[in-house]
Coordinates of C-alpha atoms in Angstrom, one line a residue:
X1 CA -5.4 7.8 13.1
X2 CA -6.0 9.7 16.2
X3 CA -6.0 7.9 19.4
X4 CA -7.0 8.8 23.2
X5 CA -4.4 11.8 24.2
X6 CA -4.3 11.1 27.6
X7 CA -3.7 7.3 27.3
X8 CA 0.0 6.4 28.5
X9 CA 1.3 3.4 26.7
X10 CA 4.2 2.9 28.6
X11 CA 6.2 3.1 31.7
X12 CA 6.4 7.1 30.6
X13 CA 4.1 9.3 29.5
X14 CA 3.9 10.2 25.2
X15 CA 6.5 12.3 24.4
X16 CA 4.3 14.4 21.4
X17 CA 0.4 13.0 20.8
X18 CA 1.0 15.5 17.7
X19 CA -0.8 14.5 14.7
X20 CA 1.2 13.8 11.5
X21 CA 1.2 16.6 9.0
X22 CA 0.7 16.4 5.3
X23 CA 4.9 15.8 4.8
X24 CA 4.9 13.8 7.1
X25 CA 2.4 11.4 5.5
X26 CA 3.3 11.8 1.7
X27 CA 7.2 10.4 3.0
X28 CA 5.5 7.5 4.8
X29 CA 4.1 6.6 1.7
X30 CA 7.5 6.7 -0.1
X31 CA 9.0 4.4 2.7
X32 CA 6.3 2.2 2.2
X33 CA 6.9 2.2 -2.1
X34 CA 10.4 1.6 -0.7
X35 CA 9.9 -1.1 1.0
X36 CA 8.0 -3.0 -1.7
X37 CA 11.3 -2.1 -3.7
X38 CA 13.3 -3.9 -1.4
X39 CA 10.9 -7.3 -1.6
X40 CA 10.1 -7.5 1.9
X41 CA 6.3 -8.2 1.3
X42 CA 5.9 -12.0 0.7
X43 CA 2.7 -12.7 -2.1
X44 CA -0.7 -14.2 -1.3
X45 CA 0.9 -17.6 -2.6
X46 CA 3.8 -17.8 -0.3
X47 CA 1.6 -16.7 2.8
X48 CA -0.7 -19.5 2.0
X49 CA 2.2 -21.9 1.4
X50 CA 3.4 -21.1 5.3
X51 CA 0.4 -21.6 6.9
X52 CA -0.3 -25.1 4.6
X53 CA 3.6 -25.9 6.3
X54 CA 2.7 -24.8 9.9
X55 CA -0.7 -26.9 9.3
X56 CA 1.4 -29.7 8.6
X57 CA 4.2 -29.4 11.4
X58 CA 1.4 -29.5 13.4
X59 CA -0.3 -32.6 12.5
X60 CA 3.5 -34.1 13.3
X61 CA 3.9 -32.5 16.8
X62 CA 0.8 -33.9 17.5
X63 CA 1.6 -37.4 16.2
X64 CA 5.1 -37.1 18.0
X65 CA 3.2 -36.5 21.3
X66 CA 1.2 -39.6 20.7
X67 CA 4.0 -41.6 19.7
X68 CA 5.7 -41.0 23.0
X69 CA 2.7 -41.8 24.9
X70 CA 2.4 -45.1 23.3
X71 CA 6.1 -45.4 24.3
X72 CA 5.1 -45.0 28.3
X73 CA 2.3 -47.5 27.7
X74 CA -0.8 -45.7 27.2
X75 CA -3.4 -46.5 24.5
X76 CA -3.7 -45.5 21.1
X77 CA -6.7 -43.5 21.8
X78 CA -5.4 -42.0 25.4
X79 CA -2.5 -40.8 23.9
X80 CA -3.9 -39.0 20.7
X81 CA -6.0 -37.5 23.8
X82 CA -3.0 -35.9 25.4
X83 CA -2.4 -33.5 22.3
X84 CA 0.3 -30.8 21.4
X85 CA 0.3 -28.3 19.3
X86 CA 2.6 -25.2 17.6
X87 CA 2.3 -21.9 17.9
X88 CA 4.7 -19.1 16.2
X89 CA 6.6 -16.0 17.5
X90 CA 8.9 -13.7 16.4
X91 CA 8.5 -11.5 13.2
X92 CA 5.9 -14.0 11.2
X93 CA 3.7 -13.3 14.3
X94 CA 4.3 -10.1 14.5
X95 CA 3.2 -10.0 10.6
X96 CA 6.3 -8.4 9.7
X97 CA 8.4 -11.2 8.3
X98 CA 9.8 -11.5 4.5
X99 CA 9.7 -13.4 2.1
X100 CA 12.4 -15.4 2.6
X101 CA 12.2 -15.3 6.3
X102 CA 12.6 -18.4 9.1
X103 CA 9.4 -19.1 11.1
X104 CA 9.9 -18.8 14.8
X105 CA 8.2 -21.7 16.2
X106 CA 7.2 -23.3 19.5
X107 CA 6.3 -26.5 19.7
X108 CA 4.2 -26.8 23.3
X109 CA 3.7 -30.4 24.7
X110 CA 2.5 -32.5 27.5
X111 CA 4.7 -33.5 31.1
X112 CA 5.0 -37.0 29.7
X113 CA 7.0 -35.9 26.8
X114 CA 10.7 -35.1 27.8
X115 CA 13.3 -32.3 25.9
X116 CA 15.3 -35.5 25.3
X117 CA 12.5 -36.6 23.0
X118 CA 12.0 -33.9 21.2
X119 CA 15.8 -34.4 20.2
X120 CA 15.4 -38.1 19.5
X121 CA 12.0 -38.8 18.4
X122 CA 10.6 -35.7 17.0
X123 CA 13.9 -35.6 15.1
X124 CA 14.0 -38.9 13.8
X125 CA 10.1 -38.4 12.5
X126 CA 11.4 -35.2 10.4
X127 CA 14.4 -36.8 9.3
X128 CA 12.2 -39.5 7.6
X129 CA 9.9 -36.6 5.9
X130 CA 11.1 -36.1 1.9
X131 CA 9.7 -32.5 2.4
X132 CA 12.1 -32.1 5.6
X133 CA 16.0 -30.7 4.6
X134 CA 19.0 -29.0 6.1
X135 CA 17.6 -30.7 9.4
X136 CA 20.1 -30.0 12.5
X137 CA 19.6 -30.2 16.1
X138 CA 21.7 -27.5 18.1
X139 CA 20.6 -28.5 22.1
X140 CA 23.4 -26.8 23.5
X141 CA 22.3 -23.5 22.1
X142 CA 20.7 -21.3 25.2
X143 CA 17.3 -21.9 23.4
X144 CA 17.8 -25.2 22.3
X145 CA 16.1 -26.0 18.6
X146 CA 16.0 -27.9 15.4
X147 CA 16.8 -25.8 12.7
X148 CA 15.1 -27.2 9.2
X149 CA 13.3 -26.4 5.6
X150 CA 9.9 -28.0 4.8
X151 CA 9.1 -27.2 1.4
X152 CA 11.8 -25.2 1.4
X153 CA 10.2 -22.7 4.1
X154 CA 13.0 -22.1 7.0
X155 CA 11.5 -23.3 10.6
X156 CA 13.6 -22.8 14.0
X157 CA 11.4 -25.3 16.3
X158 CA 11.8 -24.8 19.7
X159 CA 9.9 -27.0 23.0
X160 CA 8.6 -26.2 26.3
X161 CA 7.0 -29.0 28.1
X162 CA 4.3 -28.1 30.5
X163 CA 2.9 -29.5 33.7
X164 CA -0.6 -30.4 32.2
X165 CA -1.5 -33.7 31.1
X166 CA -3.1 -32.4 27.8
X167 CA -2.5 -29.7 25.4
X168 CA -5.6 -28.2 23.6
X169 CA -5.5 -26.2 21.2
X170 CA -7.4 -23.4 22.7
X171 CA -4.8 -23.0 25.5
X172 CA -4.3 -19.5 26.6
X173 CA -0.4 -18.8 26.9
X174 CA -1.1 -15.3 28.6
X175 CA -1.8 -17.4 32.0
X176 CA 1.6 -17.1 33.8
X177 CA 0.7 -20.4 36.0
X178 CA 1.4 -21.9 32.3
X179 CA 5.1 -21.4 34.1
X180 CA 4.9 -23.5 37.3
X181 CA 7.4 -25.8 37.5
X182 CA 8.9 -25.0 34.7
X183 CA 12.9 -25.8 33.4
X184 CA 14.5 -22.4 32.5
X185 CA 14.5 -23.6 28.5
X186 CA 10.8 -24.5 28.6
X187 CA 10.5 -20.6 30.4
X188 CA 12.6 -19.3 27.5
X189 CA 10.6 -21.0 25.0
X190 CA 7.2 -20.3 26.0
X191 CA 7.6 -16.4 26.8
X192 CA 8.8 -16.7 23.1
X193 CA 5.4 -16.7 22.2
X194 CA 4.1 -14.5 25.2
X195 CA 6.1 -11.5 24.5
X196 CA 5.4 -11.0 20.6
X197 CA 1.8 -11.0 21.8
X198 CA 2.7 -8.7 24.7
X199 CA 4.2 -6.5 22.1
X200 CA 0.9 -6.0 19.8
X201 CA -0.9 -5.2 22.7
X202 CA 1.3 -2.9 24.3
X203 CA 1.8 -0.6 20.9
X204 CA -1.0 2.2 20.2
X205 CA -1.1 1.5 16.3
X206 CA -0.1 -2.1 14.9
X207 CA 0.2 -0.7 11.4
X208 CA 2.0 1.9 12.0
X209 CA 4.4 -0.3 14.2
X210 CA 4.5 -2.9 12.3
X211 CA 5.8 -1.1 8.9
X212 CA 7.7 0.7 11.2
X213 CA 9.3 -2.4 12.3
X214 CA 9.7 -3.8 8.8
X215 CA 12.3 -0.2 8.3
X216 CA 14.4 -0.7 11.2
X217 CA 14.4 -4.4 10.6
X218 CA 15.6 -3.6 6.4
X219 CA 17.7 -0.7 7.9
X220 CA 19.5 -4.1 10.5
X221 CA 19.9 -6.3 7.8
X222 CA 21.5 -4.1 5.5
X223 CA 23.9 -2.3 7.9
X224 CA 25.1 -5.6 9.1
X225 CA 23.8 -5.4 12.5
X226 CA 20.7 -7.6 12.7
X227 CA 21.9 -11.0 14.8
X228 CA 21.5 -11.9 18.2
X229 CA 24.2 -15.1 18.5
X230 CA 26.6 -12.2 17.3
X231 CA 26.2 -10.2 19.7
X232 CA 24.3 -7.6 18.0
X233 CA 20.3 -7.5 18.2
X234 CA 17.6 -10.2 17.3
X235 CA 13.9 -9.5 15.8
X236 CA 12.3 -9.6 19.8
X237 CA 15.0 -7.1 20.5
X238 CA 14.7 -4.6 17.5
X239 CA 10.7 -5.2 18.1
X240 CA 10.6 -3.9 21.6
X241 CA 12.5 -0.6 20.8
X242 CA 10.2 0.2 18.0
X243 CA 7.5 -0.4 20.2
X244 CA 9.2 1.9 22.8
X245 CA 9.0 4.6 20.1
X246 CA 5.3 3.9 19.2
X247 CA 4.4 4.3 23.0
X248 CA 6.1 8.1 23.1
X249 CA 4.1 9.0 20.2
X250 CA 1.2 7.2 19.9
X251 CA -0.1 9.5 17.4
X252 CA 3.1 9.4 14.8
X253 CA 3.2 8.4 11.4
X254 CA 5.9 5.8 10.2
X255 CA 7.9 8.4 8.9
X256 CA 8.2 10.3 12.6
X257 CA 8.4 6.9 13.9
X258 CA 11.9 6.0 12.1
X259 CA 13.1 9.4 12.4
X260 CA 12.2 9.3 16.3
X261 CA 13.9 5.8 16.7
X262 CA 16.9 6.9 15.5
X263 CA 17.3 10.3 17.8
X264 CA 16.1 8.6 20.8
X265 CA 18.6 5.6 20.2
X266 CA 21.6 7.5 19.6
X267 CA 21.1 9.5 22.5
X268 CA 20.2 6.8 25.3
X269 CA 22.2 6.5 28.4
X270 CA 23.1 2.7 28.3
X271 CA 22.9 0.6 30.2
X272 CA 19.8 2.2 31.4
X273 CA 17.0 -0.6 30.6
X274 CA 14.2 0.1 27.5
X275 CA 11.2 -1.2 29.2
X276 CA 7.7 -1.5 27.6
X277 CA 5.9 -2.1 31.0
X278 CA 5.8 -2.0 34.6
X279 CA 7.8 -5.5 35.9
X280 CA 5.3 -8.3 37.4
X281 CA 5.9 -10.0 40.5
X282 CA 4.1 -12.9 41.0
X283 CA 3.9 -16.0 43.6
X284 CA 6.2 -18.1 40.9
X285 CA 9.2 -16.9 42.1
X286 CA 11.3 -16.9 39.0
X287 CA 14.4 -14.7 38.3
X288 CA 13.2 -11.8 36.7
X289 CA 16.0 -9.5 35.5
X290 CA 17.2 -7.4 38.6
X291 CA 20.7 -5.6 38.4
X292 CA 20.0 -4.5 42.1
X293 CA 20.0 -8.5 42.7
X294 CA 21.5 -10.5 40.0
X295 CA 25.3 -9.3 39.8
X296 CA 25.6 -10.5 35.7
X297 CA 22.5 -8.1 35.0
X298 CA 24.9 -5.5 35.6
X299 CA 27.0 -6.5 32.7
X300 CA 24.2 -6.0 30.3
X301 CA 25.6 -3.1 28.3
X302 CA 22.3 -2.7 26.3
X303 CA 19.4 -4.5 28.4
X304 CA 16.2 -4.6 26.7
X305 CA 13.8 -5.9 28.9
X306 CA 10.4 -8.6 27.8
X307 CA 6.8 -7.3 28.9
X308 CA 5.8 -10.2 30.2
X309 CA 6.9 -12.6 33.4
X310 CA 9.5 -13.4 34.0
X311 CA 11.0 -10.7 32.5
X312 CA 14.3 -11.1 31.2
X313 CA 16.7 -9.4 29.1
X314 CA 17.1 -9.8 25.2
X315 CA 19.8 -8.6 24.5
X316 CA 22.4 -10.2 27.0
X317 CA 24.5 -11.2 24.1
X318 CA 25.8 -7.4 23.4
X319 CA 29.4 -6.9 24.1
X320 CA 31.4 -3.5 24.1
X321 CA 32.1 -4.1 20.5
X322 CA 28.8 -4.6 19.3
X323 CA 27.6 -2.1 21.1
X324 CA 29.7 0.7 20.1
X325 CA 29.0 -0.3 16.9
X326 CA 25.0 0.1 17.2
X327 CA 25.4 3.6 18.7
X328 CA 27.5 4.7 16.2
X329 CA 25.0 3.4 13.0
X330 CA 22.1 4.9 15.6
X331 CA 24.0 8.4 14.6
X332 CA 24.4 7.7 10.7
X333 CA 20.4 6.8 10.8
X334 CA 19.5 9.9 12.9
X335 CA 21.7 12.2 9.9
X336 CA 20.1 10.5 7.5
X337 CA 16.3 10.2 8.4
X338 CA 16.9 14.3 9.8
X339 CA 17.8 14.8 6.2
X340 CA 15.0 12.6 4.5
X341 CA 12.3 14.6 7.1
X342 CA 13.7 17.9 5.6
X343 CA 13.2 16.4 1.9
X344 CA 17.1 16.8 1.3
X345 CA 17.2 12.9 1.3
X346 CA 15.5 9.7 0.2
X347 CA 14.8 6.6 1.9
X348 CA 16.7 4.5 -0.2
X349 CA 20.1 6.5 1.7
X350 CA 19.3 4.9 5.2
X351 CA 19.7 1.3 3.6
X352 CA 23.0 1.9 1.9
X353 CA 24.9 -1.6 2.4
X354 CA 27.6 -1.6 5.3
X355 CA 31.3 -1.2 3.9
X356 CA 32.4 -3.7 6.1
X357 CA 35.2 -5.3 4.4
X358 CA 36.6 -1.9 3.3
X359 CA 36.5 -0.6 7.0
X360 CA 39.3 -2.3 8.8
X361 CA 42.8 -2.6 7.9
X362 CA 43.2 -6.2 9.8
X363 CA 40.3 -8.8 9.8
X364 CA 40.5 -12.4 11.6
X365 CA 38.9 -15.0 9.1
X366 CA 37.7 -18.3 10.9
X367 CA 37.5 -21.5 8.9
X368 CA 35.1 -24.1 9.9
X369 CA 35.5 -27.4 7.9
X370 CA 34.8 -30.9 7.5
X371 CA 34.1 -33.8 5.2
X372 CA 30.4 -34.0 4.9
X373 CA 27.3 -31.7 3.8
X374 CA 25.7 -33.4 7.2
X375 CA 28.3 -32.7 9.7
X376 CA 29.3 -29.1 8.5
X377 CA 25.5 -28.1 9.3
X378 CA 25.7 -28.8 13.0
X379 CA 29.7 -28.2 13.6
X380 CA 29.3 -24.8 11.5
X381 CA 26.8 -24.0 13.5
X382 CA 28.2 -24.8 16.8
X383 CA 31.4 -22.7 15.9
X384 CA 29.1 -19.6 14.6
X385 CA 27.1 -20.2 18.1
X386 CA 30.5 -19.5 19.9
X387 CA 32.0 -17.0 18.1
X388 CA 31.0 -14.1 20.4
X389 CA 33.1 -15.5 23.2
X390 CA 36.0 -14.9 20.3
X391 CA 34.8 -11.0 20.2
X392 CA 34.7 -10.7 24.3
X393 CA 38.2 -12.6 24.4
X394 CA 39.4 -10.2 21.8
X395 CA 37.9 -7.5 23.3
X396 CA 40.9 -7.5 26.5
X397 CA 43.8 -7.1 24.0
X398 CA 46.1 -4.6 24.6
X399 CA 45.6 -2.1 21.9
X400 CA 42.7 -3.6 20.4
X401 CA 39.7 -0.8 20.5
X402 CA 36.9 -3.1 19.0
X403 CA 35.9 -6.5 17.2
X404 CA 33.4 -6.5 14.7
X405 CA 31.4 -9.3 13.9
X406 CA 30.2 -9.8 10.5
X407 CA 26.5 -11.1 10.8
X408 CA 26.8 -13.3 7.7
X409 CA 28.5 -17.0 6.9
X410 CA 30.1 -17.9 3.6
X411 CA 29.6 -21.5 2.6
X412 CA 31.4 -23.6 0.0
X413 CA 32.0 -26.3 -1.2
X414 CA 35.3 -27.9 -2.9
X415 CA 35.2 -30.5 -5.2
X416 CA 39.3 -31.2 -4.3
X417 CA 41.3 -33.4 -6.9
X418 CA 43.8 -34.8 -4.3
X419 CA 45.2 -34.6 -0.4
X420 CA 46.6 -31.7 -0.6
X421 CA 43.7 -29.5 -1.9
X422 CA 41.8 -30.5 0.8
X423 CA 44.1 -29.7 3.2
X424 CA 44.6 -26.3 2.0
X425 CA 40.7 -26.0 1.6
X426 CA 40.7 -26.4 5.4
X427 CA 43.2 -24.3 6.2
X428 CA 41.6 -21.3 4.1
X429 CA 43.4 -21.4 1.2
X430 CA 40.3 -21.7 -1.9
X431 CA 41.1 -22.7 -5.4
X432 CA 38.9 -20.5 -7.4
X433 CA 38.0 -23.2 -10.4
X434 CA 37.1 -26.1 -7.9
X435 CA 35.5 -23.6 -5.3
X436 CA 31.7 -23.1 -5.5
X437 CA 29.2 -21.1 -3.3
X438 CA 27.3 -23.9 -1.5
X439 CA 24.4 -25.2 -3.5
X440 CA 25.7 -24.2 -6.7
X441 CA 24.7 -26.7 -10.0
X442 CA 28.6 -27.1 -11.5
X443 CA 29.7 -29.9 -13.9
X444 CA 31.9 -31.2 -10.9
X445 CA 32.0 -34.9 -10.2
X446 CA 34.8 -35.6 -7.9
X447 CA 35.2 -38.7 -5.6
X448 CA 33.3 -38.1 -2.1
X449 CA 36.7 -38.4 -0.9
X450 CA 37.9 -35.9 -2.0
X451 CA 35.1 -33.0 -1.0
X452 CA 35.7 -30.7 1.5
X453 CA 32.8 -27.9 2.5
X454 CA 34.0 -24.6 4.6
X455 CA 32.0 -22.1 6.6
X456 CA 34.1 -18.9 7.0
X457 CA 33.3 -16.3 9.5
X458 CA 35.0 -12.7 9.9
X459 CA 35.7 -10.6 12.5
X460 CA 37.3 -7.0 11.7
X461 CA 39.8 -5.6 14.2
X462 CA 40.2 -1.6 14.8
X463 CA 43.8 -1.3 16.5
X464 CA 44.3 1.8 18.7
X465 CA 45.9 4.4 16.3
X466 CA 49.4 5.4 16.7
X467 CA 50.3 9.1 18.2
X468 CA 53.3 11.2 18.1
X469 CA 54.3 9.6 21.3
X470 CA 54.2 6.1 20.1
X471 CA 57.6 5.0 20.3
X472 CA 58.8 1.9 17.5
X473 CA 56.8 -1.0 15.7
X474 CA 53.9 -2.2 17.4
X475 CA 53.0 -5.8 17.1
X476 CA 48.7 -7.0 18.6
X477 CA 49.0 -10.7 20.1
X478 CA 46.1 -12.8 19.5
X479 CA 47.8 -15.9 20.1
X480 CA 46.1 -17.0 23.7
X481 CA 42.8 -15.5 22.1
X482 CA 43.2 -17.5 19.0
X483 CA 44.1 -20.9 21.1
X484 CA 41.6 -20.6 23.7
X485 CA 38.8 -20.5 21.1
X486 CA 39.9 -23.4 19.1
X487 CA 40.2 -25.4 22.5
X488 CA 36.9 -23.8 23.4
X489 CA 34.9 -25.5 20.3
X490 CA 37.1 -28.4 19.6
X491 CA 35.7 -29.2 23.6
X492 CA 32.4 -29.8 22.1
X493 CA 31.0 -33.2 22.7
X494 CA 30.4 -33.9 18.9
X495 CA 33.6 -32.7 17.4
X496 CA 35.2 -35.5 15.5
X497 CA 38.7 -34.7 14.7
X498 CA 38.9 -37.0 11.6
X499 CA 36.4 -35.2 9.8
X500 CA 36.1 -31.9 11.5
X501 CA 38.7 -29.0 11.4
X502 CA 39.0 -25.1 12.3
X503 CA 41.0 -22.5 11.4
X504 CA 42.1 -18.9 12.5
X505 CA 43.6 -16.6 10.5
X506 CA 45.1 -12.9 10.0
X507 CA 44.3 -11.3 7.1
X508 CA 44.7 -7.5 5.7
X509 CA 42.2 -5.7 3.8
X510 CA 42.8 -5.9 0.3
X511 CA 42.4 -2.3 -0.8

């Protein structure tokens, strides 16, 4: 398990190369029992079902590329020449994903093939696939992708389109001319790819990382604080800091690792940038992240920073909230893994479920609605994709200290018996006998006219507390907040006021 003590992984040199000792190993075993408690190991059938899936999302990409060849007038046999191919990223490349886990996917194509096909033509091919569901195509999104199931496996499919006139499917990603010419989505989509592998290479022991990874990632998930468009931290994100770990002691167990994590977290002057490696430069000339330069890479609160050119940070999306949220569960996990190293604890206490809905007196609840299983997907999505401007807008109200995001969606469905229900449906107000959880078998068998289907959202709001010097009733105006959102997503170029609705709403915790 030893390793060369003079290497230096990182930017820094190893905090400890210490070896692990005998506790320390025996309660890495017990986090790894742990995690298999928690089902985050997917069986030998379900790995070989995803790679059967990824085998056959391929053999579309590839077909899509010819079909749009044929479109510009070459040959049959010119076109199938031209290629395309998929290649994953995220945490099923990393080999840490779970079981029921969405594969990050990049679909890479020739200059021929346009973004705008890959939202009209590729689509339309997936669309017509029985094995193809919950297909939606969110282009606005700052990684644009189609979001789907095939055989009921989740795939995010993103596209960058290079400047080559064939893609084989020996192409080497690590070559940063790959990037000439590029759009800044193709850029984003590619390095998508280019800094999970960046990541493997850059840590001093992948098994060690990578169950380390799988803890912080369970540890995320459960406290609530595991999503990017939330303003909180994605899988590349929580990767890169576990990597940052790894490279200070290059010699540690998973057990020091965790416990390590947490301490260094908690007490890291942000916004000063994690960084895994030295910054390229290269002849390119993209914008690589640069507070010095770039005035909005000062505003990063918590900038995590990609190995690999251009770099660029991850975790833009964090806003004061969020962050003061983080730092604060970085403390809880620091206590509790300092307890579990001095065998006063167990493992199972760092992944104790967030209280969320018992933590704030006042919560906003936001009601997304429509008519249609089809149109809820995208417009859902789309509101759920803007909901952190609601947090930063909230964020400048007088009195109002922070605004949680909860990382999860609640969707139902109502099977309405008249008008009315569905208006009230819409505005938030469920009827427990005809409400159902989305996907839900029920004996229900109302007209179609009559069904409504809700995403709701909630964001909990910590008010300043009141002092001795506090002076009379204090009232927390939301209203231009509130309005400037609904104006903000109703502005979206697909929002269909007949069938579409949202609604914002105040509402007190129950107990």
């Amino acid at each position: 398990m030893s390793y060369e003590t003079r290497r230096q992984w990182g930017v820094t040199p190893p905090v400890s190369t210490a070896l692990p000792t005998d506790n320390d190993l025996r309660l890495s075993r017990d986090l790894v029992r742990t995690l298999h408690e928690y089902g985050l190991f997917e069986t030998e059938q379900m790995a070989k079902m995803r790679c059967i899936v990824l085998e056959r999302l391929d053999g579309i990409v590839k077909e899509f590329v010819c079909r749009v060849g044929m479109l510009k007038g070459m040959s049959e046999s010119i076109a199938k020449e031209t290629g395309g191919k998929i290649v994953t990223f995220g945490s099923y490349r990393l080999g840490v994903n779970s079981p029921d886990a969405d594969i990050d996917t990049l679909c890479l194509v020739p200059y021929h093939v346009e973004r705008e096909h890959f939202f009209t033509v590729l689509y339309d091919m997936l669309k017509s696939r029985p094995e193809v569901t919950e297909l939606t195509a969110v282009s606005e999104a700052f990684v644009p992708v189609i979001k789907l199931q095939f055989s009921g496996i989740a795939i995010d499919l993103v596209c960058s389109r290079l400047m080559l006139p064939q893609i084989p499917d020996n192409l080497d990603l690590s070559d940063n001319n790959l990037l000439r010419d590029l759009d800044d989505r193709c850029v984003r989509g590619l390095n998508g790819s280019r800094v999970t592998d960046e990541i493997l290479r850059l840590v001093p022991n992948i098994p060690v990382f990578r169950t380390s990874l799988r803890t912080i990632k369970l540890w995320a998930t459960r406290r609530a604080i595991y999503s990017n468009v939330m303003g909180f931290l994605g899988g590349v994100a929580w990767a890169m800091l576990v990597a940052k770990i790894c490279q200070l002691y290059p010699n540690a167990c998973e057990a020091v690792i965790v416990n390590q994590f947490f301490r260094i977290m908690n007490l890291w002057n942000w916004p000063e940038p994690v960084i895994l490696k030295e910054m390229e430069e290269s002849p390119l000339q993209l914008r690589v992240w640069n507070p010095k330069i770039y005035p909005a890479d000062r505003f990063h609160r918590m900038p995590v920073i990609t190995p690999v050119y251009p770099s660029m940070c991850a975790t833009h999306n964090v806003t004061d909230s969020t962050r003061a949220i983080m730092v604060k569960e970085f403390k809880r996990g620091a206590d509790t893994t300092d307890r579990i190293l001095m065998n006063s604890g167990k493992w199972h206490d760092l992944f104790e479920s967030t209280d969320f809905f018992h933590a704030y007196k006042h919560y906003l609840q936001v009601i997304a609605s429509s008519d249609s299983a089809e149109k809820q997907l995208t417009w859902s999505r789309m509101v759920e994709a803007k909901l952190r401007q609601l947090v930063l807008k909230l964020e400048l109200v007088d009195m109002l200290v922070l605004a949680h995001p909860y990382i999860k969606r609640f969707d139902k469905v109502h099977y309405c018996r008249d008008d009315k229900e569905r208006e009230d449906a819409a505005k938030g107000i469920f009827v427990p006998e005809i409400t159902f959880p989305l996907g839900t078998d029920t004996q229900a068998n109302p007209s179609d006219d009559y069904i409504m289907y809700t995403t709701t959202f909630y964001i909990g709001l910590y008010v300043e507390p009141k002092t001795d010097r506090t002076a009379g009733p204090r009232k927390v105006n939301l209203v231009w907040q509130v309005h400037e959102f609904i104006n903000t997503v109703k502005s979206w170029e697909n929002f269909d006021s007949q069938h579409m609705d949202i609604t914002i709403k105040n509402m007190k915790r129950c107990v």
